[in-house]
Tab-separated table of C-alpha atoms and ligand atoms in Angstrom:
chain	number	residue	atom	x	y	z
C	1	UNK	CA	-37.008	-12.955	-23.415
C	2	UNK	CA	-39.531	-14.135	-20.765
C	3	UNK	CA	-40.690	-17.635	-19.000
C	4	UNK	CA	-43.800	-18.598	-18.882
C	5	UNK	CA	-45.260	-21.718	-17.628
C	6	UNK	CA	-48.465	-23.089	-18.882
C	7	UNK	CA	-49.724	-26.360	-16.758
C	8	UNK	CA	-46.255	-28.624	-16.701
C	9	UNK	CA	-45.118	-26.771	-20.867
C	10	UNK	CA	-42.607	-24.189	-20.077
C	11	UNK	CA	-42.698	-21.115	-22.744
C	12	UNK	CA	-40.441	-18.708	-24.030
C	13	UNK	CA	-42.134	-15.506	-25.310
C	14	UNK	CA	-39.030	-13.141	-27.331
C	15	UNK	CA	-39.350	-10.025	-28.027
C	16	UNK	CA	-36.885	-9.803	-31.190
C	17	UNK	CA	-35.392	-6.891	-32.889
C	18	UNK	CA	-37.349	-6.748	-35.322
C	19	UNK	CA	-40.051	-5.873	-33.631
C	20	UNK	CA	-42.007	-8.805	-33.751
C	21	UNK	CA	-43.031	-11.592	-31.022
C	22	UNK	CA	-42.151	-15.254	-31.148
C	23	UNK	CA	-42.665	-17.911	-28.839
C	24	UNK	CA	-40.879	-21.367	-28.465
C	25	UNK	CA	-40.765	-24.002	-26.046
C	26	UNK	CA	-38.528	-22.775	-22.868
C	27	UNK	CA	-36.533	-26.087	-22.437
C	28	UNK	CA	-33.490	-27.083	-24.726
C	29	UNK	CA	-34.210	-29.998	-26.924
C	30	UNK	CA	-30.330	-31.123	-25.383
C	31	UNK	CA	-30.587	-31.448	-21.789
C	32	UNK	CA	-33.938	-29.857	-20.831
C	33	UNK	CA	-31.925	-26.523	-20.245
C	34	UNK	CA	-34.025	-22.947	-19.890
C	35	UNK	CA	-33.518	-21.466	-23.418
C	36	UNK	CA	-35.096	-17.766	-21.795
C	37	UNK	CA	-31.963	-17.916	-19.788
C	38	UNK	CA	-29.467	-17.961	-22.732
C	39	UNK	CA	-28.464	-14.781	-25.223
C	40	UNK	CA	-30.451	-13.826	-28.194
C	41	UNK	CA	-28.820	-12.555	-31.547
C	42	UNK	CA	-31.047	-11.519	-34.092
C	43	UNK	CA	-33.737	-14.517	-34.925
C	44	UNK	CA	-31.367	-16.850	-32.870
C	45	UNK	CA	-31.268	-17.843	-29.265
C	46	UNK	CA	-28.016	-20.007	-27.697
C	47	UNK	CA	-28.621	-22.438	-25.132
C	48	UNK	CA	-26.200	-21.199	-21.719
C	49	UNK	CA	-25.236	-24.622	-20.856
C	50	UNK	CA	-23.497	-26.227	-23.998
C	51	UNK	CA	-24.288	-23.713	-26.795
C	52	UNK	CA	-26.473	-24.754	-29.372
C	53	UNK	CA	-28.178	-22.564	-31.003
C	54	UNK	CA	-31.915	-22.432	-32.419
C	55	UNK	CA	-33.652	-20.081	-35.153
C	56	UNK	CA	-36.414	-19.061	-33.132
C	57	UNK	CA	-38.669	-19.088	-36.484
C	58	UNK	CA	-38.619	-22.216	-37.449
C	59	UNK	CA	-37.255	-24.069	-33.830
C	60	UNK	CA	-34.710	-25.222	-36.056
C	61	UNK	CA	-31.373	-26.399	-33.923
C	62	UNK	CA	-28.618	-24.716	-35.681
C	63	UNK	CA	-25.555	-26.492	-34.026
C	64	UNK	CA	-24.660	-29.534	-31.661
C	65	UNK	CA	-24.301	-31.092	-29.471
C	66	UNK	CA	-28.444	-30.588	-29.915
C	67	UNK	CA	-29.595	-32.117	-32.698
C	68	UNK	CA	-33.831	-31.760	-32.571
C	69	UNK	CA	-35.567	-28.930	-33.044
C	70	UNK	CA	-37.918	-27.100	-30.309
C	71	UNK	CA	-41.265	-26.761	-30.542
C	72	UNK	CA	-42.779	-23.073	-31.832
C	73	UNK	CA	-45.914	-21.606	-30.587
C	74	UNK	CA	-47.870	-19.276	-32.881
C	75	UNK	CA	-48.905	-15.464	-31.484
C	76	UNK	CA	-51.438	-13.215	-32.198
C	77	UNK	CA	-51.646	-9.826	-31.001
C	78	UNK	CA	-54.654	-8.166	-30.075
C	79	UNK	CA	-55.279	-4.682	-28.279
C	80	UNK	CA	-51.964	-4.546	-26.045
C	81	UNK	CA	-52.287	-8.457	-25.011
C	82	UNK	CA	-49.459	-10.790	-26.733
C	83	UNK	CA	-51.770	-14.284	-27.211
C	84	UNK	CA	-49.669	-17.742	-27.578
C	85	UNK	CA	-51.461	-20.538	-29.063
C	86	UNK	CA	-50.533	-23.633	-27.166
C	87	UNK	CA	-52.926	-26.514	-28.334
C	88	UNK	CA	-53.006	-30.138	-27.003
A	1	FES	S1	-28.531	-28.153	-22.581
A	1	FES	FE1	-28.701	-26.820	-24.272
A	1	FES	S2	-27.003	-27.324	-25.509
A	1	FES	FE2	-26.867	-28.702	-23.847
């Protein structure tokens, strides 16, 4: 897992087992916690401060105390370059 920062939107960018890139908002939808800092298992990634987890699919919160889900970015790869779509 890496951080990136685009303007003030932190990012995310995993690298999963599978093979396949994801990308999800970098800030805990708990306490506004680095999510790139925490462990990933498979398609899930646990917050290091209080432990909730999120499917890093869907953004989905899997377990308190969070209780919303983060925001996912869709990626496209092209060539060697790993492209995030962030729109707004
Ligand atoms: S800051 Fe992530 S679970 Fe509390």
């Amino acid at each position: 897992m890496a951080r990136f920062v685009v303007g003030d939107l932190p990012i995310c960018l995993i690298h999963a087992d599978d093979g396949r890139f994801y990308a999800i908002e970098d800030r805990c939808s708990h306490e506004d916690y680095a999510l790139s800092e925490g462990e990933l298992d498979g398609h899930t990634v646990e917050c290091p401060r209080h432990g909730s987890r999120f499917d890093i699919r869907s953004g989905d919160v899997l377990n308190p105390p969070a209780v919303s889900p983060v925001v996912t970015f869709a990626i496209e790869l092209n060539d060697d370059a790993v492209i995030v779509e962030v729109t707004g």
